[in-house]
Short mmCIF file of C-alpha atoms and ligand atoms in Angstrom, two decimals:
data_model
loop_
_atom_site.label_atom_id
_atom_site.label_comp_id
_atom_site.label_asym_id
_atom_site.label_seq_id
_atom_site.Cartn_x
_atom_site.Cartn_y
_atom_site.Cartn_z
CA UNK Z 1 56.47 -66.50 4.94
CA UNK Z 2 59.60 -66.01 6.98
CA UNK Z 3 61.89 -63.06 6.58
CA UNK Z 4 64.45 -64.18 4.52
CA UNK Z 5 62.39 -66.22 2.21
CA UNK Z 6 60.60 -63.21 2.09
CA UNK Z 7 63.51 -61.47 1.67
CA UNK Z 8 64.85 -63.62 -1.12
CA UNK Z 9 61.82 -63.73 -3.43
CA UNK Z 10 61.31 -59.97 -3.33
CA UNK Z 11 65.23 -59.76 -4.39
CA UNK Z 12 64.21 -62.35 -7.42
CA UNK Z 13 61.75 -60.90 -8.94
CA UNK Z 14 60.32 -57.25 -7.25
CA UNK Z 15 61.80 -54.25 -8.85
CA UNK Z 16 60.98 -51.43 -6.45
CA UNK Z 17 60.32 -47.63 -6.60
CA UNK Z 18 62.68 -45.14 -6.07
CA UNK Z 19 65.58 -48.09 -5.26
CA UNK Z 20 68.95 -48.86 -5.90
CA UNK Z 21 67.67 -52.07 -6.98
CA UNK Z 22 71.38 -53.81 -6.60
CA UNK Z 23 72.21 -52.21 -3.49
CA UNK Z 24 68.54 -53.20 -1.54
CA UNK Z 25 68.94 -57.29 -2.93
CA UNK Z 26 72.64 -56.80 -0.89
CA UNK Z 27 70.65 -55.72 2.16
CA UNK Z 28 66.95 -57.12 2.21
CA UNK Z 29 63.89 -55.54 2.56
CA UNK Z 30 62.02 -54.99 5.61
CA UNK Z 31 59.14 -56.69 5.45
CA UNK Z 32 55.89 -55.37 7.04
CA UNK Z 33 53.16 -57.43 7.65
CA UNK Z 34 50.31 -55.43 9.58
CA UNK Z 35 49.64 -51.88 11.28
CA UNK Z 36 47.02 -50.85 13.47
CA UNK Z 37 46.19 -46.92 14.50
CA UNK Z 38 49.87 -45.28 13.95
CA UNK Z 39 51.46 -48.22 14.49
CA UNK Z 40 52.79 -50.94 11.25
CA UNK Z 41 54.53 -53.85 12.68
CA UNK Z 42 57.09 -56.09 10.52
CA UNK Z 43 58.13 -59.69 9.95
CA UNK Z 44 60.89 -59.86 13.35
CA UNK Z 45 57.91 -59.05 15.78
CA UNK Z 46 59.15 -55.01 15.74
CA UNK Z 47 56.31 -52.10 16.24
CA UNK Z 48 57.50 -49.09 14.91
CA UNK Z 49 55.61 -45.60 15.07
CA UNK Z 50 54.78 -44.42 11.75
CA UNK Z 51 55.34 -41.07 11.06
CA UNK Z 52 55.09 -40.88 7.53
CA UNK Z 53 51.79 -42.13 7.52
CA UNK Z 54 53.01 -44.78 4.72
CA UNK Z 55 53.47 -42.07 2.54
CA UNK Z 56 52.08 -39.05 3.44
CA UNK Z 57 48.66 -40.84 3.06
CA UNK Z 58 47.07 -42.63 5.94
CA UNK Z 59 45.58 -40.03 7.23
CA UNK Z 60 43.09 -41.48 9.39
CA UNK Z 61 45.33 -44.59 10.71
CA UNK Z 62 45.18 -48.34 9.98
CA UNK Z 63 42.78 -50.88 11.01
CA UNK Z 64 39.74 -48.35 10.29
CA UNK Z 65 37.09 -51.51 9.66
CA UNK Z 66 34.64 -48.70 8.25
CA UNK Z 67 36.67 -48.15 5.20
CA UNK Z 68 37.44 -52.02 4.78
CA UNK Z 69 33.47 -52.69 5.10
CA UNK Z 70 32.84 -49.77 2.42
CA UNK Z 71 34.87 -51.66 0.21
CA UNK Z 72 33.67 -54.90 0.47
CA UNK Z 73 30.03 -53.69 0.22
CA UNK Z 74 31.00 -51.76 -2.78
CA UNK Z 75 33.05 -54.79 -4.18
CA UNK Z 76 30.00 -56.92 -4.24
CA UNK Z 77 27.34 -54.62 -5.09
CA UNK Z 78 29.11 -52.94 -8.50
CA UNK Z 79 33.15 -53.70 -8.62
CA UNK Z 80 33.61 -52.13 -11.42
CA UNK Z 81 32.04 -50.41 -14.05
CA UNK Z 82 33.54 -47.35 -16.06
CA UNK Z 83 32.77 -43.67 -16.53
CA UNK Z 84 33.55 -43.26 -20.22
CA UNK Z 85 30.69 -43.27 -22.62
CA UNK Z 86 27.72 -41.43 -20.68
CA UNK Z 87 27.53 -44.32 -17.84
CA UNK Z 88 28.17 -43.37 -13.86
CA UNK Z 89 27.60 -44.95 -10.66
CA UNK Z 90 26.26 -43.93 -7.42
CA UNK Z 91 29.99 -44.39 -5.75
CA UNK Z 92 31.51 -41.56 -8.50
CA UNK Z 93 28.44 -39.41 -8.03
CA UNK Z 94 28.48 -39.17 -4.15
CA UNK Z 95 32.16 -38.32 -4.05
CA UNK Z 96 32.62 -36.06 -6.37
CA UNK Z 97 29.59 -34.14 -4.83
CA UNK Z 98 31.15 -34.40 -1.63
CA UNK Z 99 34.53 -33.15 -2.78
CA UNK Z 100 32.85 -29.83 -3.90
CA UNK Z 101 31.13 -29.28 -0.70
CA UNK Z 102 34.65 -29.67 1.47
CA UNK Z 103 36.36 -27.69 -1.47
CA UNK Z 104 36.88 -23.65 -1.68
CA UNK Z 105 33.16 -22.44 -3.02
CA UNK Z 106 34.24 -21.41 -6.85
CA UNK Z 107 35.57 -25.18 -7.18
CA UNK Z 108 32.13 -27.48 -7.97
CA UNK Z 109 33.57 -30.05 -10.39
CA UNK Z 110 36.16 -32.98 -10.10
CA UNK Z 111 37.88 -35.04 -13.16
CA UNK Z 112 38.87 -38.46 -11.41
CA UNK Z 113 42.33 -39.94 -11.67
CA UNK Z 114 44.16 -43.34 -10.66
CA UNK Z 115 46.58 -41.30 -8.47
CA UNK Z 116 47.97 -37.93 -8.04
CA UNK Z 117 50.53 -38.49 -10.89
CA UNK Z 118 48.18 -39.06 -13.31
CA UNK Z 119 46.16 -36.15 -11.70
CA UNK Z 120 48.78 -33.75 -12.75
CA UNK Z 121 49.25 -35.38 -16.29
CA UNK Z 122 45.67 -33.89 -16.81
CA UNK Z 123 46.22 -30.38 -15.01
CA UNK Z 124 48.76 -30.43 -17.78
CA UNK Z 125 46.42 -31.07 -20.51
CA UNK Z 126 43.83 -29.17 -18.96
CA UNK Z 127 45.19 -25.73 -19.06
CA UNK Z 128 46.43 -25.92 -22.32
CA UNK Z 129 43.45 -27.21 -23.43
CA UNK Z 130 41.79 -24.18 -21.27
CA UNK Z 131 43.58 -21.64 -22.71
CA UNK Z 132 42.94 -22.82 -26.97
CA UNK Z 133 39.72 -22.58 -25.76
CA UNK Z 134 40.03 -19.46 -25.06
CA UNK Z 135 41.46 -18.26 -27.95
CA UNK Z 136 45.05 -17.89 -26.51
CA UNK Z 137 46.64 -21.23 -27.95
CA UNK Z 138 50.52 -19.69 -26.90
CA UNK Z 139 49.75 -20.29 -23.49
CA UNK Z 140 51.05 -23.24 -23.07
CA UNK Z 141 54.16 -23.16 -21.12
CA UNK Z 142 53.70 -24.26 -17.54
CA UNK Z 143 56.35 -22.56 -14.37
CA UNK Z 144 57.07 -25.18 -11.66
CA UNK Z 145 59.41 -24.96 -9.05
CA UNK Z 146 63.13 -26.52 -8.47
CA UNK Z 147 62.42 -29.41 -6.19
CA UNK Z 148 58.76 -29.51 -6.33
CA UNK Z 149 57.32 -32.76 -6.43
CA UNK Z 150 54.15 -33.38 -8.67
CA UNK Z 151 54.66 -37.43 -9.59
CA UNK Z 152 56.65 -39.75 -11.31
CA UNK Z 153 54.91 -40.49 -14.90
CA UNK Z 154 56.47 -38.05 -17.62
CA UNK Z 155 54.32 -35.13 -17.18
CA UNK Z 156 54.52 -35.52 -13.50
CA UNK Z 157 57.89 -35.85 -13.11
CA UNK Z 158 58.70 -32.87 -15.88
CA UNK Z 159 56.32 -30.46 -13.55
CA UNK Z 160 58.25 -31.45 -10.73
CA UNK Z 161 61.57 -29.91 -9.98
CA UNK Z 162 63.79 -33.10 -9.34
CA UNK Z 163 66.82 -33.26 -11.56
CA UNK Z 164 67.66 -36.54 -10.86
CA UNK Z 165 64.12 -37.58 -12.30
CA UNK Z 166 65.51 -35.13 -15.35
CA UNK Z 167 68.20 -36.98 -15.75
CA UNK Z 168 66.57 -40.58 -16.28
CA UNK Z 169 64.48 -41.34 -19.44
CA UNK Z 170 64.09 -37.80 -20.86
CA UNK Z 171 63.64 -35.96 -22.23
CA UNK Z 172 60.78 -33.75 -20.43
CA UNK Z 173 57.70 -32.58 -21.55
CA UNK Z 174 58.21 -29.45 -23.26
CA UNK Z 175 57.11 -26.01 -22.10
CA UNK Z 176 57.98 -26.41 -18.79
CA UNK Z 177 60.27 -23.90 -16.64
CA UNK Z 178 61.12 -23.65 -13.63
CA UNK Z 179 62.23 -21.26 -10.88
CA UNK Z 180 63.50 -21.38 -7.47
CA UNK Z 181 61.92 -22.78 -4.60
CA UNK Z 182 60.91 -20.66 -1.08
CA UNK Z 183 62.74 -22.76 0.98
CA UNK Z 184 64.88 -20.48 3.37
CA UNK Z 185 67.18 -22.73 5.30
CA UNK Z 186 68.44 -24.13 2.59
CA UNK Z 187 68.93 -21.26 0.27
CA UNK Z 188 67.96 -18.02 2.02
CA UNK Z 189 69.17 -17.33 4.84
CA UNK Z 190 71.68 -14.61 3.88
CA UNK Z 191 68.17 -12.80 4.04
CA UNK Z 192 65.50 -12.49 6.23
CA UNK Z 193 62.43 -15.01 5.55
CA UNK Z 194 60.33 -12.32 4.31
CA UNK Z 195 62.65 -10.63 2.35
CA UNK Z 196 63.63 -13.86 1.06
CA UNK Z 197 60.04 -15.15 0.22
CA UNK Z 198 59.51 -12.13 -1.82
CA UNK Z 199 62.73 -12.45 -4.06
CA UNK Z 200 61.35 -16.25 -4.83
CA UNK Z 201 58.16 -14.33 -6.17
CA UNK Z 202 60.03 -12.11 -8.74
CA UNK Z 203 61.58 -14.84 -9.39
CA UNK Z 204 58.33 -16.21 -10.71
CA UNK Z 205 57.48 -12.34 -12.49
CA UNK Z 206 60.95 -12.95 -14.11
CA UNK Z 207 60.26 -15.77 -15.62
CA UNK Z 208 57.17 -14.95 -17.11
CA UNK Z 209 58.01 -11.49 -18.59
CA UNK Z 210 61.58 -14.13 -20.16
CA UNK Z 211 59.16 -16.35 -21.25
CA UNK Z 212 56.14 -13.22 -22.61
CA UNK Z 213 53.37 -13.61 -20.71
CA UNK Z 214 51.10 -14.17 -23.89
CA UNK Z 215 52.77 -17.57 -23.48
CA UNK Z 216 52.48 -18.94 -20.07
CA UNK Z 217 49.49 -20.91 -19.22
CA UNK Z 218 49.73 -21.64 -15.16
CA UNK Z 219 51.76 -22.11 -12.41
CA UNK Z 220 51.69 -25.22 -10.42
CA UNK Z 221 53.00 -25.53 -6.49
CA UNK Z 222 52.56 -27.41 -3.31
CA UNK Z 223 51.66 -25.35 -0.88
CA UNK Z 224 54.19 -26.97 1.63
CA UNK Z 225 56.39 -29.05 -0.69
CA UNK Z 226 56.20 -32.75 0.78
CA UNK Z 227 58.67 -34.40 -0.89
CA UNK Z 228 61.30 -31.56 -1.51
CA UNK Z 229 61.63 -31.49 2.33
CA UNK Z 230 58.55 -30.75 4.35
CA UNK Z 231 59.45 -26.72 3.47
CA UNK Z 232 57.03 -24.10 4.92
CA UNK Z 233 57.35 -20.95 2.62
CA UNK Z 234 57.83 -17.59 4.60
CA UNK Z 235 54.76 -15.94 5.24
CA UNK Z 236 55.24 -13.35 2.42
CA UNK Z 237 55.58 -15.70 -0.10
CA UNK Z 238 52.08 -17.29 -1.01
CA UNK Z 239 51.16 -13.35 -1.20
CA UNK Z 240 53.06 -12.07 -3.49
CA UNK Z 241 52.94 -14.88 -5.55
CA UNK Z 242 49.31 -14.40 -5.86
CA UNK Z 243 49.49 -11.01 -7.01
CA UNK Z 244 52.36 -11.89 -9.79
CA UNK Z 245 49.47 -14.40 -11.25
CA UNK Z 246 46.74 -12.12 -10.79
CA UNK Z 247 48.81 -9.24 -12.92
CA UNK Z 248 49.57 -11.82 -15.60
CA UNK Z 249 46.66 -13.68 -15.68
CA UNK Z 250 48.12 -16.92 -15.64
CA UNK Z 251 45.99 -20.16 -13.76
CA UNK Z 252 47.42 -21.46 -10.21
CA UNK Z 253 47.36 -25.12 -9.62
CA UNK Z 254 47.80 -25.82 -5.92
CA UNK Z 255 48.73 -29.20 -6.06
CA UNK Z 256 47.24 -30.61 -2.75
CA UNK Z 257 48.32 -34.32 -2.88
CA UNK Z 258 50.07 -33.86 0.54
CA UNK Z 259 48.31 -30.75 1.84
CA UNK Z 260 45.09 -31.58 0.97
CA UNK Z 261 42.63 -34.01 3.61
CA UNK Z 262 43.91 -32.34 6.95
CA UNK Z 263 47.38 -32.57 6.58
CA UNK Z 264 48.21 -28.63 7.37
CA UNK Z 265 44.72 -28.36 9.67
CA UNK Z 266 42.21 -27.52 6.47
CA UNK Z 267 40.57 -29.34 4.34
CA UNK Z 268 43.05 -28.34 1.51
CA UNK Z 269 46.77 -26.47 2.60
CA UNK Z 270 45.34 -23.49 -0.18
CA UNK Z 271 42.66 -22.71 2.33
CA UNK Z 272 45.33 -22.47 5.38
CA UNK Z 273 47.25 -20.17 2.87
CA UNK Z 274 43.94 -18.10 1.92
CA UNK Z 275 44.76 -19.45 -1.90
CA UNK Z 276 42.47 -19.65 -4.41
CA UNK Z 277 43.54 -21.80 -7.14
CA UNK Z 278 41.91 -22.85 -10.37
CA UNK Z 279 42.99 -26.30 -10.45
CA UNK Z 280 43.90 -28.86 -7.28
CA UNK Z 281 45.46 -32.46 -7.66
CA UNK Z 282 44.24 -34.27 -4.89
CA UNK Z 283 45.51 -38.50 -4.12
CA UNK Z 284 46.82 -39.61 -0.93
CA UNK Z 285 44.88 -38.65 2.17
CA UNK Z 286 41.80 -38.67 -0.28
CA UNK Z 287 41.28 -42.42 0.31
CA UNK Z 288 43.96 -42.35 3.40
CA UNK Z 289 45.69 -44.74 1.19
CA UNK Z 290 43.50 -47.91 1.74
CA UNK Z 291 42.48 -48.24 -2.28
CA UNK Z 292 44.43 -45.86 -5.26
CA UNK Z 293 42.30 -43.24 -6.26
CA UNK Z 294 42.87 -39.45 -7.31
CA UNK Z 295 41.39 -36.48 -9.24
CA UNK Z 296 41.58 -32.60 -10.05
CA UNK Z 297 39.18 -30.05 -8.51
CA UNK Z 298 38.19 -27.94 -11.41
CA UNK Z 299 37.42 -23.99 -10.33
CA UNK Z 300 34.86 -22.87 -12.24
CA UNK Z 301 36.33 -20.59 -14.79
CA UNK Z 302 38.17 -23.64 -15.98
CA UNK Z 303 34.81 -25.91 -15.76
CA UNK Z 304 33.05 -23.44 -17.33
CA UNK Z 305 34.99 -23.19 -20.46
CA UNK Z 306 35.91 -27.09 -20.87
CA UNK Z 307 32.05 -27.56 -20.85
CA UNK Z 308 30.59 -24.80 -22.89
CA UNK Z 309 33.28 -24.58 -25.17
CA UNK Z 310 35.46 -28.08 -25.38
CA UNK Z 311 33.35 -30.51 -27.12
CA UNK Z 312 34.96 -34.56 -26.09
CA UNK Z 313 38.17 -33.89 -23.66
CA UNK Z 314 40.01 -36.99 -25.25
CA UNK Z 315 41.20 -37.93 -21.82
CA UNK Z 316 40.71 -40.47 -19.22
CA UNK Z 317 41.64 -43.48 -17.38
CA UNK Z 318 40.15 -47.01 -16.92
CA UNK Z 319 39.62 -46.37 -13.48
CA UNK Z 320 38.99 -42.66 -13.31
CA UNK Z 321 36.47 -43.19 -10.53
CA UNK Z 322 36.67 -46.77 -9.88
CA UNK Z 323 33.34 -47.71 -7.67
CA UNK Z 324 35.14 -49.32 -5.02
CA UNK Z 325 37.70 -46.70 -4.44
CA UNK Z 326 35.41 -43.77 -4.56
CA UNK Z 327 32.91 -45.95 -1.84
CA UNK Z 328 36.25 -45.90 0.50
CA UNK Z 329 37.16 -42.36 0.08
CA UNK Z 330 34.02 -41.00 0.20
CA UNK Z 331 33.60 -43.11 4.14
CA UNK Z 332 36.93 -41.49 4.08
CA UNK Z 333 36.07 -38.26 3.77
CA UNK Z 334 32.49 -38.61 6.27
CA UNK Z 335 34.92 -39.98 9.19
CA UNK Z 336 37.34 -37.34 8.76
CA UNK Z 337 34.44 -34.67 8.73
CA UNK Z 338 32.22 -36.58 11.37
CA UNK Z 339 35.40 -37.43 13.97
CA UNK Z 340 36.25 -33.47 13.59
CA UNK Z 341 39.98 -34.80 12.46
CA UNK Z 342 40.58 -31.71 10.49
CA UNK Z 343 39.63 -29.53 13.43
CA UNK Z 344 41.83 -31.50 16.14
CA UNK Z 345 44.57 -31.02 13.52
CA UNK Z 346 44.25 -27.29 13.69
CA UNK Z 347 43.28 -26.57 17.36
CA UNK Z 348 44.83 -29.71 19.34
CA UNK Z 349 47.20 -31.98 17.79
CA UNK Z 350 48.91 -29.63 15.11
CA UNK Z 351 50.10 -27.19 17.99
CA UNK Z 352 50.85 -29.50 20.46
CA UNK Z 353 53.19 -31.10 17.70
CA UNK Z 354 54.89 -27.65 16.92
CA UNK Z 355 55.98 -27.19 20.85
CA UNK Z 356 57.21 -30.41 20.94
CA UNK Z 357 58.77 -30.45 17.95
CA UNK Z 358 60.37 -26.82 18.34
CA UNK Z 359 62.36 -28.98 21.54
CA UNK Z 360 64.59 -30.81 19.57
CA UNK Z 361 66.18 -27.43 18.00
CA UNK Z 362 68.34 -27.48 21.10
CA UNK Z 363 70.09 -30.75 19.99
CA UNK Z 364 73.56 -30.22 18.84
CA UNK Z 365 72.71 -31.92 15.03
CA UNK Z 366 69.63 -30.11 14.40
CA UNK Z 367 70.00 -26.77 13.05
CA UNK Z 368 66.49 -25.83 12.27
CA UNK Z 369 63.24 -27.57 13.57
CA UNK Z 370 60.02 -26.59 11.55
CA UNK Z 371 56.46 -27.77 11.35
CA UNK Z 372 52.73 -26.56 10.70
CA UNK Z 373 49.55 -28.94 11.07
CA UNK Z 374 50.81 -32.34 11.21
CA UNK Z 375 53.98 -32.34 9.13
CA UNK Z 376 57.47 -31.57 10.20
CA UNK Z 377 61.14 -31.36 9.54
CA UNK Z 378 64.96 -31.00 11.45
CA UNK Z 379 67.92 -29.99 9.27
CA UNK Z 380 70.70 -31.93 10.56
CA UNK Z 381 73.53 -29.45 10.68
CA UNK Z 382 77.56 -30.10 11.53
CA UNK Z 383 78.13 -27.24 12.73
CA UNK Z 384 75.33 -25.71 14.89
CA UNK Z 385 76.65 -22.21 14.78
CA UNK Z 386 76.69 -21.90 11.66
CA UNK Z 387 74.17 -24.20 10.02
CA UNK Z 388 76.91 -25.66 7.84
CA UNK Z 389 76.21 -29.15 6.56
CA UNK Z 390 77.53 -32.64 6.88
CA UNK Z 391 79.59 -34.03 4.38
CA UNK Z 392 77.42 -35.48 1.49
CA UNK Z 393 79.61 -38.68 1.91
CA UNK Z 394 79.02 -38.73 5.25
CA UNK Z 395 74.70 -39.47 4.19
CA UNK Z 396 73.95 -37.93 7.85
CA UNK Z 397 70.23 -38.32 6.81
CA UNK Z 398 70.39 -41.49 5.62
CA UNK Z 399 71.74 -42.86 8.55
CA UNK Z 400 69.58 -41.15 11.00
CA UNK Z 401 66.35 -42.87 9.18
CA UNK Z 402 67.66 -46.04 9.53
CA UNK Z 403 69.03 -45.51 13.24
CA UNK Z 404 64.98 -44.18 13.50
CA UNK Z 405 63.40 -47.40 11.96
CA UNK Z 406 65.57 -49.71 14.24
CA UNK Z 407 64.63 -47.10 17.76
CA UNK Z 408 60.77 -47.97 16.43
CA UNK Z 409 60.29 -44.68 14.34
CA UNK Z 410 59.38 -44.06 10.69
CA UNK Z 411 60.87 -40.70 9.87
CA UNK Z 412 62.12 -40.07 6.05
CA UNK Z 413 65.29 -38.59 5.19
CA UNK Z 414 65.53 -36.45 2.35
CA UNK Z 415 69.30 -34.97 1.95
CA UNK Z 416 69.97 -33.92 5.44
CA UNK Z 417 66.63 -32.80 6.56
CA UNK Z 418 64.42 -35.35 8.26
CA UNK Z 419 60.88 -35.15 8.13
CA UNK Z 420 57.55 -36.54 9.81
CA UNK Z 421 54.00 -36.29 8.59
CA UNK Z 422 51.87 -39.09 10.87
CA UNK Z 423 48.92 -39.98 10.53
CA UNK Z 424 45.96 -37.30 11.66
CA UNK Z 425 44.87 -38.87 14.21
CA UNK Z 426 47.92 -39.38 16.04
CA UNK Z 427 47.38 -38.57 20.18
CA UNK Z 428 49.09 -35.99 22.28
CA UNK Z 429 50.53 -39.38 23.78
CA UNK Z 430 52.01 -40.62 20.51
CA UNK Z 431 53.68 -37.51 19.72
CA UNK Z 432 55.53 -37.26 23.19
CA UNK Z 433 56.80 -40.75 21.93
CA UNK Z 434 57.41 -39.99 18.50
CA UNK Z 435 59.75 -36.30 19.71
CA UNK Z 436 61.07 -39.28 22.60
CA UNK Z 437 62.09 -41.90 20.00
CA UNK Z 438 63.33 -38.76 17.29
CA UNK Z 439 65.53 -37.56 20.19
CA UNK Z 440 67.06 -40.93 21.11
CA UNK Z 441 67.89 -41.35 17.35
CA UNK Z 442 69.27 -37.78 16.55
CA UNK Z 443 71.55 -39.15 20.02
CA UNK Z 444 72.68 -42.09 18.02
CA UNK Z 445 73.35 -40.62 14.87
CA UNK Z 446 75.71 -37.91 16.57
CA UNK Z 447 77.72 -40.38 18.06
CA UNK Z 448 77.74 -42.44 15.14
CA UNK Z 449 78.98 -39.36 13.41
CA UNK Z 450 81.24 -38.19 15.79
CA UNK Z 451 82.77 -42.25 15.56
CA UNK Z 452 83.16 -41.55 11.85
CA UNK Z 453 85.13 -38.43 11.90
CA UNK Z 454 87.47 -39.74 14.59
CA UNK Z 455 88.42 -42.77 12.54
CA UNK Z 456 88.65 -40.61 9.82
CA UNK Z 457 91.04 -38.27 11.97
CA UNK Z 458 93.46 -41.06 12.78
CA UNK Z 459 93.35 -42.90 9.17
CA UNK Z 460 94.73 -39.01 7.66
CA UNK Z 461 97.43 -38.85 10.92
CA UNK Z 462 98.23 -42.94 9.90
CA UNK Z 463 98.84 -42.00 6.37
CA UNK Z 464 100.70 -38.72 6.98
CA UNK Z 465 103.00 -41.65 9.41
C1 LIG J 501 52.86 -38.14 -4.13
C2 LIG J 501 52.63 -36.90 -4.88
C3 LIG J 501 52.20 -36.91 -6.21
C4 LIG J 501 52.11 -38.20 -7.00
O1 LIG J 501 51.11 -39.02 -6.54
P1 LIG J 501 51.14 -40.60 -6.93
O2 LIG J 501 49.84 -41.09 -6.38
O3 LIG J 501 52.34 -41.18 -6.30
O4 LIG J 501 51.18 -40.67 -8.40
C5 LIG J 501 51.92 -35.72 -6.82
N1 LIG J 501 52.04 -34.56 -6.17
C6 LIG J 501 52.44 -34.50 -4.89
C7 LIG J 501 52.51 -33.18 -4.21
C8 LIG J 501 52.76 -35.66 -4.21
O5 LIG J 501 53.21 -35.61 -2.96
#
């Protein structure tokens, strides 16, 4: 197919996610048509460096022919079969024991999902269900964060903290609150970090003393929020926000979509954060993206009570542990352990990415550059001094991810922070190109910028003419 026949039947009859459907017919889609190692390549010829790892998910590269050969021996041997109705297969057995050896030792059971969304659809039912159980059916309201991200179905998208989501096709699952999220740079820095991560922790005691305690059932975070912005939380905040649950008694889901698999140089971000959660959402990295599968790692006080107390959980999904998918996640998972990934994420790559990455804080646009493990992020600042932003009009970040993709560079823009989260086994080689080609684009985008506001400058003097 060339390009703009491509191009023309997607605009005809492809509706796609998280797209201003109108304004992406106007321009075209890019097409891409293969990818090998941290490379995708599209329909003009173009290799570009992916740094988002599609999204956030290929952890382990393209091209891997082990996970395409687990498939297709799982394909023909069993394609599908369900787990309802006291049936299993060999696939769903082996992974879910395997998830509970790499998990945190108190977590030895897994629920499978279709994807990460739907994993947090049943964290939701899950602790409420937990906590009737229990005897305490008023704990049912759930604290998220503002700009957390935990999926896009209902439940997902009313955990998560996105207003726009809010805004479209409400309203949101009841019993949710939410409070403010540890993320400094953008609304902190009139403290210190640590001072700053603490107040975002009595935020959380706040909200459950507003709310009665006697009422909340768990609060759900990323670790590192992925899709809010790539945000690192000060080092006191994890902490203290352990010790607010532990007075109240009230569950922690770590939601490890992103984190979990490598990303932050564990196995799961909650074990780089010394967390110990009751409940983790895992997707993504768990299959590095090659077939849809996800799940929730159940801690056993949970487990425990579902099992000896809950009778039928009335929950579940045609493919909750689809054969095929489990086969490639569980090769997944063996590489990852066997090729010491998580280890070179930790010791080799994820450090050598930080000093590189710390660099580009000298450029004139970026007034903070962050990272830990493999993921990363650059606020793009106007003035450097004083960390002040770019004009929303202006779409700074926008622009700079599309001056990236054209340079041969996959980096997301989300507002005006940029961020990066490549695939694990990205060499030292491919990050020196990856800072090279960020760079050369942060370059572009000033001038660009800098174009802008002197064409503005003489349209104003025209009109005061
Ligand atoms: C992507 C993501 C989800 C949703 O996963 P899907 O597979 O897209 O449904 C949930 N939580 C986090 C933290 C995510 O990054």
């Amino acid at each position: 197919m060339q390009t703009q026949e491509c191009q023309a039947r997607d605009r005809a009859h492809h509706l796609h996610p998280f797209t201003d459907f109108k304004a992406l017919g106007e321009e075209g889609s890019r097409v891409i048509t293969r990818a090998e190692g941290v490379y995708i390549h599209d329909s003009r010829g173009h290799r570009i460096l992916d740094g988002m790892a599609g999204l956030w998910c290929v952890n382990l590269g393209y091209g891997r022919q082990e996970l395409v050969e687990a498939a297709r021996e799982q394909l023909e041997q069993l394609p599908y079969y369900n787990t309802f109705f006291k049936t299993t297969h060999p696939p769903a057995v082996r992974l879910a024991e395997k998830l509970c050896e790499l998990a945190p030792a108190h977590m030895n059971h897994v629920f499978f999902t279709g994807s990460g969304s739907e994993a947090n659809d049943t964290v939701l039912r899950m602790v409420r269900r937990y906590w009737a159980l229990q005897g305490k059916p008023g704990k049912r309201w759930i604290i998220g964060r503002e700009n957390g991200y935990h999926g896009s179905t209902v439940a997902g998208m009313s955990l998560g903290g996105m207003a726009p989501m809010h805004d479209q096709g409400g309203p949101c699952v009841p019993e949710i609150a939410h409070i403010r999220q540890p993320y400094w740079f953008g609304e902190g820095r009139d403290q210190s970090p640590e001072a700053f991560g603490r107040a975002c922790a009595e935020a959380l005691e706040a909200k459950i003393l507003e709310l009665g305690e006697e009422n909340v059932a768990a609060f759900i975070a990323e670790p590192v929020q992925g899709a809010g912005g790539a945000i690192m939380p000060p080092a006191s905040y994890w902490p203290a926000i352990k010790a607010v649950l532990a007075k109240h008694d009230i569950l922690l889901v770590a939601d490890e979509v992103i984190c979990g698999f490598g990303r932050l140089g564990e196995w799961f971000g909650s074990q780089h954060f010394g967390l110990e959660p009751d409940l983790m959402p895992i997707a993504k990295g768990l299959s590095s993206g090659y077939l849809p599968i996800g799940g929730v790692l159940v801690g056993d006080r949970v487990a425990d009570t579902l099992i000896e107390e809950g009778g039928e959980f009335f929950h579940g999904f045609t493919y909750s542990g689809h054969p095929a998918c489990a086969a490639v996640a569980l090769k997944n998972l063996e590489l990852l352990e066997a090729e010491g990934v998580v280890e070179r994420v930790r010791d080799d790559v994820g450090p050598y990415l930080a000093r590189r990455w710390a660099e580009l804080a000298d450029h004139p646009l970026v007034g903070e550059a962050r990272s830990l493990g493999l993921m990363g992020a650059l606020e793009l600042v106007a003035d450097k001094a004083t960390g002040s932003r770019f004009d929303k009009s202006l779409a700074a970040g926008n622009l700079c991810r599309d001056i990236c993709f054209d340079a041969g560079l996959v980096m997301r823009s989300v507002g005006d922070t940029m961020i990066i989260a490549p695939p694990l086994v990205i060499t030292r080689q491919e990050i020196d190109e990856l800072v090279r080609l960020a760079r050369r684009a942060l370059d572009e985008t000033a001038v660009r910028l800098a174009k802008h506001a002197a064409t503005d400058a003489a349209q104003r003097e025209e009109i005061r003419a």
